[in-house]
Structure formats: structure tokens, C-alpha cells
Amino acid sequence: MVSFFNPTNYSYLTSLIGHMSGLSHLRATQLFTEELNGLELTPKQVIALEFIANNPTVSQKEIAAHIGTTPTVMVGVLDALAKRGLVERVRSAEDRRRHSVAVTPAGHDILPKIETAAKAVETRLMAESNLTSAEWDQLIVLMQKLTNREEKL
Amino acid sequence: MVSFFNPTNYSYLTSLIGHMSGLSHLRATQLFTEELNGLELTPKQVIALEFIANNPTVSQKEIAAHIGTTPTVMVGVLDALAKRGLVERVRSAEDRRRHSVAVTPAGHDILPKIETAAKAVETRLMAESNLTSAEWDQLIVLMQKLTNREEKL
DNA sequence: TATTGTTATACTCTATAACTATA
DNA sequence: TATAGTTATAGAGTATAACAATA
């Protein structure tokens, strides 16, 4: 294990996954907001849109579980996306409690812009960090293992 | 580079540092809140307290910069900590605009409890992930490089 | 009874602008 | 003029409880 506890000065913050992932997340979302460049989408809206595009007819509960939020949050996220015509909620015929959410043509139209922004973020993050390309790939793999997202999306 | 863009299904969410660090951060803070076990401290309060303990007489602006937040947020964080007698704000003699923040004896008293909680979080996170101990260490190092926190703090 | 989506509420944190006191 | 800390405000996201419609 990496040096973890230092009883003399308690200087172990940078060895905590929680703290370090918080710093990473903050910086990534800052850059992403910049790169979205007036697209006016929040990070959760973007993530939900991408997830739905790749998993059509998914339920709101399933979206929430997979992208790491709650059904409660999904209501607001989908309201915002639906209001702009990017997704559609359709009552499931088999189970009328369920909403089968789908991305509209308009929604599909902006996916490339989101990808461009995402790519720009990775480029900038890599440039301002001390990571090589190989280390970057390693980091992604390790984070996927940490969050049990190796195979799932 | 790891498979990044997949133009046919846009399934690249799990390759984004922003998304994966968000998932990591969420899970870590959930576990940490549990492990704090009624200590009633927010993540930022804990991080600030640990940072100040390790960097006495640091200014509020400096704390904010190092732990990844804003001076604005520091006001509320330090108000909460000061109210409970865990830190003290002292006007700097050289520059009377500055506050030299220091951890009180009471503050030092709870640092071990925080460490215990932090350690428990790491243990649980490791157990519920698919990471080996060596991979965990690697992950920490890579995150430090990503956020340029290799030497500082 | 249990589940899906929803509404409501409280809190943490981010972001921004403007203010004060000091320099 | 500039800086350290502060206040105020708006918005995003988390957490929890309760509700309606449906199973």
C-alpha cells in the first residue's frame, strides 16, 4: 500500500480516493462546461442523454442506477431534456408505470457536439496533467474497476 | 489510447475521466458519511480540518486553493468548524486582511476519529471494487498526477 | 402490498458579483 | 488600485419522505 497514514502530521489527504476523485471531478466538469460552449446542458443531462442514446427504451429508474443518481434527480434532468425536445417519455405498454425514454432526432443531432466537447476536455486535462497516454489509459481502467463499470456502461 | 469514441453507439461514458471520477467521488462520500457515524461533518469540513492541521497559519484563500474550492465556500466551512470550536481564525499581525487559521486542541482531538473513518472507507471501497492492493496504489498515484498533487499538500 | 415515477424539502457545493477593510 | 475575507444570490446535485398510478 502507498503511504497512507502519517500520524505525526495527518498529511494523507492526497492518498484518499474520495478527495482525489473529487478534485478530478471538479476540474473535469469545469472544463466540460467551458467546452460545451453555450450548449446549456448540465453534466447530468449530458450523461443521461448519452446513456439513453446507447440504451433506448430504458426506464428512468434504470438510467438513474447506471449513471449514479436517483430517480428523483432523473425527473428534473428528463424534464429539462424533454422541454428542449432532446428526449421523449413514452408509457410502456407492458407496464404502464414505466416510462420508456428515448432520444429524439433533435437529441441525436447534438450528440456529436457533446463528443467534441468531451474529447476537448480529455485533451486539455491530459495536457495540464503529468500523465502519459499510457498512464491515462491505465487510469481509466482502474477507475472502471473501482466503480464496477468494466463491462456495463 | 483506450477505445474512446464509438461513432455507432456513442458508448464512451465509462471512458470519460469526468464521469468515472464523479462515480468514484459519489460512492466515497456516501461511505464516508456513513463511517463518520454521527460526527456531523461535511466532506469539505473534514478536508479543510485535515489540511489546516497539517498546514498551520494557512490563510483562507490558500486553504481554498489547495483543497479545491473557493474562498467563498471557505467562509461557511470555517464558520461551521469554528462554531464547534474545532478551528480558530486569528488576524495576521503582518497583514491584517489575512486570517491565520489553526486547529484547536478540540479539533486535534477528533482527527483520529476522522482517520479511522477514512480508513474504513478505503477498506470498504477496496472490498466492493475489483482492485488489487497494487492497483489501488497505482490508482492513487495516477490521480495525484492528474490533479498535479504529487508533491504539494 | 410493492413498484415507477413524482412532488416537496433540506442541505452541500459551485459560480459569480459586489461589498469591507486593509494594503 | 489590488487583495483577503465576506455577503448575497442562483443553480446543480444529494438525500429523504411521502404521494398517485399501476402492478
XYZ file of N, CA and C in Angstrom, chain A:
459
model
N 0.831 -1.215 0.000
C 0.000 0.000 0.000
C 0.864 1.262 0.000
N 0.409 2.234 -0.694
C 1.043 3.550 -0.679
C 1.017 4.100 0.745
N 1.984 4.918 1.097
C 1.982 5.525 2.431
C 0.616 6.137 2.680
N -0.021 5.705 3.735
C -1.413 6.113 3.905
C -1.601 7.039 5.094
N -1.328 6.491 6.272
C -1.488 7.331 7.446
C -0.145 7.850 7.929
N -0.130 9.108 8.253
C 1.073 9.710 8.800
C 0.677 10.348 10.123
N 0.795 9.607 11.194
C 0.269 10.030 12.492
C 0.867 11.331 13.004
N 2.024 11.716 12.485
C 2.628 12.931 13.015
C 2.014 14.198 12.423
N 1.655 14.160 11.163
C 1.083 15.386 10.600
C -0.251 15.202 9.872
N -0.792 13.998 9.915
C -2.097 13.746 9.315
C -2.153 14.114 7.844
N -1.011 14.045 7.182
C -0.990 14.505 5.801
C -1.276 13.367 4.836
N -2.491 12.936 4.776
C -2.829 11.795 3.934
C -3.968 12.096 2.969
N -4.355 13.373 2.925
C -5.476 13.748 2.059
C -5.283 13.284 0.624
N -4.067 13.473 0.115
C -3.826 13.128 -1.291
C -3.730 11.622 -1.525
N -3.892 10.847 -0.466
C -3.933 9.397 -0.631
C -5.356 8.864 -0.540
N -6.305 9.777 -0.422
C -7.699 9.356 -0.310
C -8.403 9.410 -1.657
N -8.940 8.268 -2.044
C -9.698 8.195 -3.292
C -10.808 9.239 -3.312
N -11.478 9.395 -2.193
C -12.586 10.334 -2.128
C -12.162 11.753 -2.461
N -11.080 12.189 -1.849
C -10.613 13.550 -2.092
C -10.075 13.710 -3.511
N -9.260 12.781 -3.934
C -8.651 12.911 -5.251
C -9.676 12.814 -6.380
N -10.662 11.939 -6.223
C -11.688 11.858 -7.262
C -12.547 13.117 -7.260
N -12.697 13.733 -6.094
C -13.415 14.997 -6.025
C -12.693 16.095 -6.796
N -11.387 16.159 -6.626
C -10.589 17.152 -7.361
C -10.660 16.882 -8.867
N -10.568 15.626 -9.243
C -10.638 15.273 -10.665
C -11.990 15.645 -11.256
N -13.028 15.306 -10.514
C -14.381 15.567 -10.995
C -14.629 17.060 -11.165
N -14.197 17.817 -10.167
C -14.384 19.264 -10.234
C -13.724 19.853 -11.473
N -12.453 19.503 -11.676
C -11.718 20.056 -12.812
C -12.335 19.626 -14.145
N -12.706 18.356 -14.218
C -13.282 17.848 -15.470
C -14.600 18.557 -15.793
N -15.430 18.777 -14.784
C -16.711 19.415 -15.060
C -16.535 20.897 -15.404
N -15.516 21.517 -14.790
C -15.231 22.916 -15.153
C -14.869 23.010 -16.626
N -13.946 22.151 -17.046
C -13.516 22.172 -18.440
C -14.675 21.802 -19.375
N -15.459 20.842 -18.951
C -16.564 20.399 -19.798
C -17.582 21.512 -19.999
N -17.893 22.224 -18.929
C -18.824 23.348 -19.038
C -18.292 24.379 -20.024
N -16.991 24.656 -19.943
C -16.384 25.587 -20.901
C -16.525 25.078 -22.329
N -16.200 23.812 -22.518
C -16.169 23.259 -23.868
C -17.561 23.078 -24.466
N -18.555 22.948 -23.620
C -19.920 22.813 -24.148
C -20.315 24.107 -24.848
N -19.664 25.201 -24.397
C -19.713 26.426 -25.164
C -21.133 26.893 -25.482
N -21.902 27.103 -24.434
C -23.232 27.659 -24.649
C -24.297 26.650 -25.004
N -23.954 25.355 -24.958
C -24.955 24.333 -25.268
C -25.984 24.257 -24.143
N -25.631 24.806 -22.967
C -26.572 24.894 -21.849
C -27.103 23.543 -21.387
N -26.180 22.618 -21.194
C -26.549 21.322 -20.633
C -25.723 21.093 -19.377
N -26.353 20.577 -18.344
C -25.594 20.246 -17.140
C -24.912 18.890 -17.358
N -23.881 18.606 -16.560
C -23.212 17.316 -16.691
C -24.172 16.128 -16.628
N -25.098 16.144 -15.680
C -26.029 15.017 -15.554
C -26.935 14.902 -16.774
N -27.316 16.027 -17.340
C -28.145 15.998 -18.550
C -27.378 15.366 -19.699
N -26.118 15.733 -19.827
C -25.284 15.173 -20.888
C -25.116 13.668 -20.706
N -24.807 13.272 -19.479
C -24.578 11.857 -19.208
C -25.852 11.048 -19.457
N -26.974 11.579 -18.999
C -28.249 10.888 -19.219
C -28.535 10.761 -20.713
N -28.343 11.839 -21.436
C -28.615 11.823 -22.885
C -27.771 10.771 -23.590
N -26.493 10.739 -23.272
C -25.604 9.748 -23.880
C -26.021 8.327 -23.503
N -26.387 8.171 -22.239
C -26.764 6.825 -21.797
C -28.028 6.337 -22.496
N -28.999 7.218 -22.597
C -30.269 6.847 -23.242
C -30.040 6.540 -24.725
N -29.208 7.344 -25.358
C -28.925 7.124 -26.783
C -28.382 5.721 -27.000
N -27.616 5.264 -26.037
C -26.981 3.957 -26.176
C -27.825 2.824 -25.595
N -28.876 3.194 -24.892
C -29.744 2.194 -24.271
C -31.205 2.589 -24.427
N -31.701 2.567 -25.636
C -33.062 3.041 -25.897
C -34.097 2.221 -25.120
N -35.196 2.853 -24.793
C -36.342 2.282 -24.065
C -36.006 1.943 -22.613
N -34.884 2.470 -22.124
C -34.518 2.261 -20.730
C -35.486 3.034 -19.818
N -35.729 2.516 -18.641
C -36.633 3.210 -17.706
C -35.872 4.265 -16.914
N -36.602 5.170 -16.302
C -35.966 6.246 -15.552
C -35.178 5.706 -14.369
N -35.724 4.709 -13.752
C -35.056 4.102 -12.606
C -33.726 3.477 -13.032
N -33.750 2.818 -14.199
C -32.540 2.179 -14.700
C -31.477 3.214 -15.077
N -31.919 4.282 -15.709
C -30.975 5.349 -16.054
C -30.283 5.849 -14.792
N -31.102 6.151 -13.788
C -30.567 6.678 -12.529
C -29.515 5.742 -11.949
N -29.852 4.455 -11.881
C -28.930 3.491 -11.280
C -27.616 3.434 -12.053
N -27.704 3.468 -13.378
C -26.493 3.296 -14.176
C -25.611 4.536 -14.201
N -26.198 5.708 -14.189
C -25.357 6.904 -14.260
C -25.021 7.449 -12.871
N -25.488 6.778 -11.835
C -25.092 7.169 -10.492
C -25.873 8.324 -9.922
N -27.187 8.258 -10.024
C -28.005 9.262 -9.360
C -29.316 8.605 -8.941
N -30.294 9.408 -8.545
C -31.544 8.865 -8.028
C -32.695 9.113 -9.004
N -33.745 8.304 -8.899
C -34.939 8.537 -9.730
C -35.473 9.956 -9.541
N -35.332 10.468 -8.348
C -35.777 11.831 -8.063
C -35.069 12.848 -8.952
N -33.764 12.700 -9.062
C -32.995 13.622 -9.894
C -33.363 13.460 -11.365
N -33.645 12.213 -11.762
C -33.960 11.950 -13.168
C -35.155 12.746 -13.647
N -36.118 12.957 -12.760
C -37.306 13.717 -13.143
C -36.901 15.089 -13.672
N -36.106 15.790 -12.915
C -35.682 17.126 -13.331
C -34.799 17.101 -14.562
N -33.884 16.141 -14.599
C -32.979 16.019 -15.747
C -33.775 15.766 -17.028
N -34.714 14.806 -16.959
C -35.508 14.470 -18.148
C -36.497 15.570 -18.500
N -37.017 16.243 -17.487
C -37.887 17.392 -17.759
C -37.147 18.411 -18.617
N -35.891 18.688 -18.207
C -35.097 19.687 -18.932
C -34.808 19.220 -20.359
N -34.448 17.948 -20.493
C -34.127 17.411 -21.823
C -35.384 17.349 -22.702
N -36.496 16.942 -22.102
C -37.742 16.815 -22.865
C -38.252 18.183 -23.309
N -38.099 19.159 -22.424
C -38.551 20.521 -22.717
C -37.851 21.060 -23.971
N -36.610 20.618 -24.174
C -35.857 21.068 -25.345
C -35.987 20.110 -26.513
N -36.855 19.110 -26.341
C -37.114 18.187 -27.440
C -35.993 17.213 -27.727
N -35.142 16.960 -26.726
C -33.997 16.077 -26.953
C -34.311 14.626 -26.590
N -35.267 14.424 -25.688
C -35.706 13.069 -25.352
C -37.233 13.035 -25.274
N -37.749 11.813 -25.267
C -39.190 11.607 -25.195
C -39.512 10.551 -24.143
N -40.533 10.796 -23.357
C -41.002 9.788 -22.404
C -42.230 9.104 -22.995
N -42.176 7.776 -23.106
C -43.320 7.023 -23.629
C -43.736 5.981 -22.591
N -45.007 5.952 -22.253
C -45.517 4.948 -21.315
C -45.301 3.558 -21.910
N -44.761 2.670 -21.104
C -44.571 1.300 -21.563
C -45.928 0.609 -21.666
N -46.124 -0.143 -22.727
C -47.397 -0.840 -22.930
C -47.537 -2.007 -21.961
N -46.421 -2.685 -21.698
C -46.450 -3.869 -20.813
C -46.656 -3.466 -19.356
N -45.971 -2.417 -18.958
C -46.068 -1.955 -17.572
C -46.296 -0.454 -17.589
N -47.532 -0.089 -17.385
C -47.886 1.313 -17.578
C -47.353 2.241 -16.483
N -46.632 1.688 -15.516
C -45.953 2.571 -14.560
C -44.660 3.105 -15.151
N -44.082 2.338 -16.055
C -42.781 2.661 -16.622
C -42.815 3.703 -17.733
N -41.770 4.501 -17.776
C -41.534 5.365 -18.933
C -40.372 4.796 -19.723
N -40.616 4.522 -20.990
C -39.520 4.146 -21.880
C -38.968 5.432 -22.474
N -37.783 5.800 -22.066
C -37.221 7.068 -22.524
C -36.385 6.845 -23.783
N -36.525 7.745 -24.722
C -35.778 7.623 -25.976
C -35.262 8.982 -26.424
N -34.150 8.981 -27.118
C -33.583 10.214 -27.660
C -34.278 10.537 -28.984
N -34.680 11.778 -29.155
C -35.333 12.211 -30.394
C -34.294 12.479 -31.475
N -34.725 12.654 -32.710
C -33.769 13.056 -33.767
C -33.000 14.316 -33.380
N -33.687 15.282 -32.801
C -33.003 16.502 -32.360
C -31.940 16.167 -31.321
N -32.248 15.223 -30.456
C -31.287 14.800 -29.447
C -30.073 14.158 -30.087
N -30.346 13.307 -31.077
C -29.222 12.653 -31.756
C -28.341 13.672 -32.475
N -28.971 14.747 -32.933
C -28.213 15.769 -33.670
C -27.131 16.426 -32.828
N -27.369 16.550 -31.527
C -26.357 17.255 -30.729
C -25.331 16.324 -30.098
N -25.536 15.024 -30.218
C -24.561 14.089 -29.645
C -23.144 14.326 -30.172
N -22.974 14.558 -31.460
C -21.615 14.817 -31.954
C -20.970 16.040 -31.300
N -21.756 17.073 -31.052
C -21.208 18.267 -30.400
C -20.726 17.933 -29.001
N -21.490 17.088 -28.315
C -21.109 16.679 -26.968
C -19.812 15.884 -27.013
N -19.717 15.002 -27.989
C -18.496 14.200 -28.135
C -17.282 15.088 -28.380
N -17.468 16.088 -29.200
C -16.381 17.017 -29.477
C -15.928 17.712 -28.204
N -16.916 18.156 -27.428
C -16.583 18.806 -26.155
C -15.864 17.835 -25.232
N -16.366 16.606 -25.151
C -15.758 15.598 -24.277
C -14.327 15.330 -24.689
N -14.111 15.255 -25.976
C -12.768 14.993 -26.471
C -11.838 16.155 -26.125
N -12.345 17.366 -26.271
C -11.546 18.555 -25.954
C -11.166 18.576 -24.476
N -12.098 18.155 -23.627
C -11.815 18.101 -22.194
C -10.672 17.135 -21.921
N -10.746 15.950 -22.508
C -9.691 14.953 -22.294
C -8.339 15.506 -22.758
N -8.350 16.154 -23.883
C -7.113 16.725 -24.412
C -6.529 17.760 -23.463
N -7.380 18.649 -22.974
C -6.905 19.694 -22.068
C -6.462 19.126 -20.732
N -7.243 18.165 -20.222
C -6.892 17.536 -18.945
C -5.540 16.829 -19.046
N -5.361 16.122 -20.128
C -4.103 15.404 -20.322
C -2.953 16.397 -20.418
N -3.185 17.493 -21.126
C -2.142 18.494 -21.312
C -1.749 19.155 -19.990
N -2.718 19.424 -19.146
C -2.400 20.125 -17.893
C -2.008 19.172 -16.773
N -2.076 17.873 -17.027
C -1.649 16.901 -16.025
C -0.259 16.394 -16.378
N 0.253 15.504 -15.544
C 1.565 14.930 -15.821
C 1.437 13.492 -16.292
N 0.316 13.180 -16.907
C 0.060 11.807 -17.321
C 0.482 11.546 -18.763
N 1.123 10.412 -18.967
C 1.383 9.981 -20.339
C 0.105 9.343 -20.878
N 0.101 9.108 -22.172
C -1.065 8.489 -22.787
C -1.316 7.098 -22.206
N -0.251 6.369 -21.959
C -0.382 5.016 -21.385
C -0.945 5.084 -19.964
N -0.466 6.063 -19.199
C -0.963 6.212 -17.834
C -2.440 6.607 -17.833
N -2.800 7.436 -18.777
C -4.203 7.844 -18.910
C -5.102 6.617 -19.097
N -4.703 5.767 -20.019
C -5.480 4.554 -20.283
C -5.580 3.681 -19.040
N -4.466 3.592 -18.338
C -4.419 2.811 -17.109
C -5.393 3.385 -16.074
N -5.379 4.699 -15.967
C -6.245 5.386 -15.013
C -7.712 5.066 -15.281
N -8.096 5.130 -16.543
C -9.481 4.817 -16.914
C -9.844 3.395 -16.494
N -8.989 2.466 -16.816
C -9.258 1.057 -16.489
C -9.417 0.869 -14.982
N -8.533 1.512 -14.222
C -8.591 1.370 -12.768
C -9.861 1.997 -12.199
N -10.263 3.123 -12.751
C -11.497 3.758 -12.283
C -12.710 2.906 -12.617
N -12.670 2.263 -13.767
C -13.776 1.378 -14.139
C -13.859 0.202 -13.167
N -12.704 -0.309 -12.781
C -12.707 -1.405 -11.816
C -13.216 -0.917 -10.464
N -12.759 0.247 -10.070
C -13.174 0.800 -8.775
C -14.689 0.911 -8.687
N -15.306 1.337 -9.782
C -16.751 1.575 -9.762
C -17.534 0.420 -10.363
N -16.847 -0.684 -10.588
C -17.511 -1.860 -11.171
C -18.213 -1.543 -12.483
N -17.537 -0.787 -13.309
C -18.115 -0.433 -14.603
C -17.293 -1.001 -15.761
N -16.606 -2.114 -15.516
C -15.747 -2.678 -16.569
C -16.537 -3.046 -17.814
N -17.687 -3.682 -17.611
C -18.428 -4.170 -18.775
C -19.675 -3.340 -19.029
N -20.296 -2.989 -17.920
C -21.531 -2.206 -18.047
C -21.209 -0.857 -18.640
N -22.115 -0.116 -18.949
C -21.899 1.224 -19.465
C -22.109 2.178 -18.325
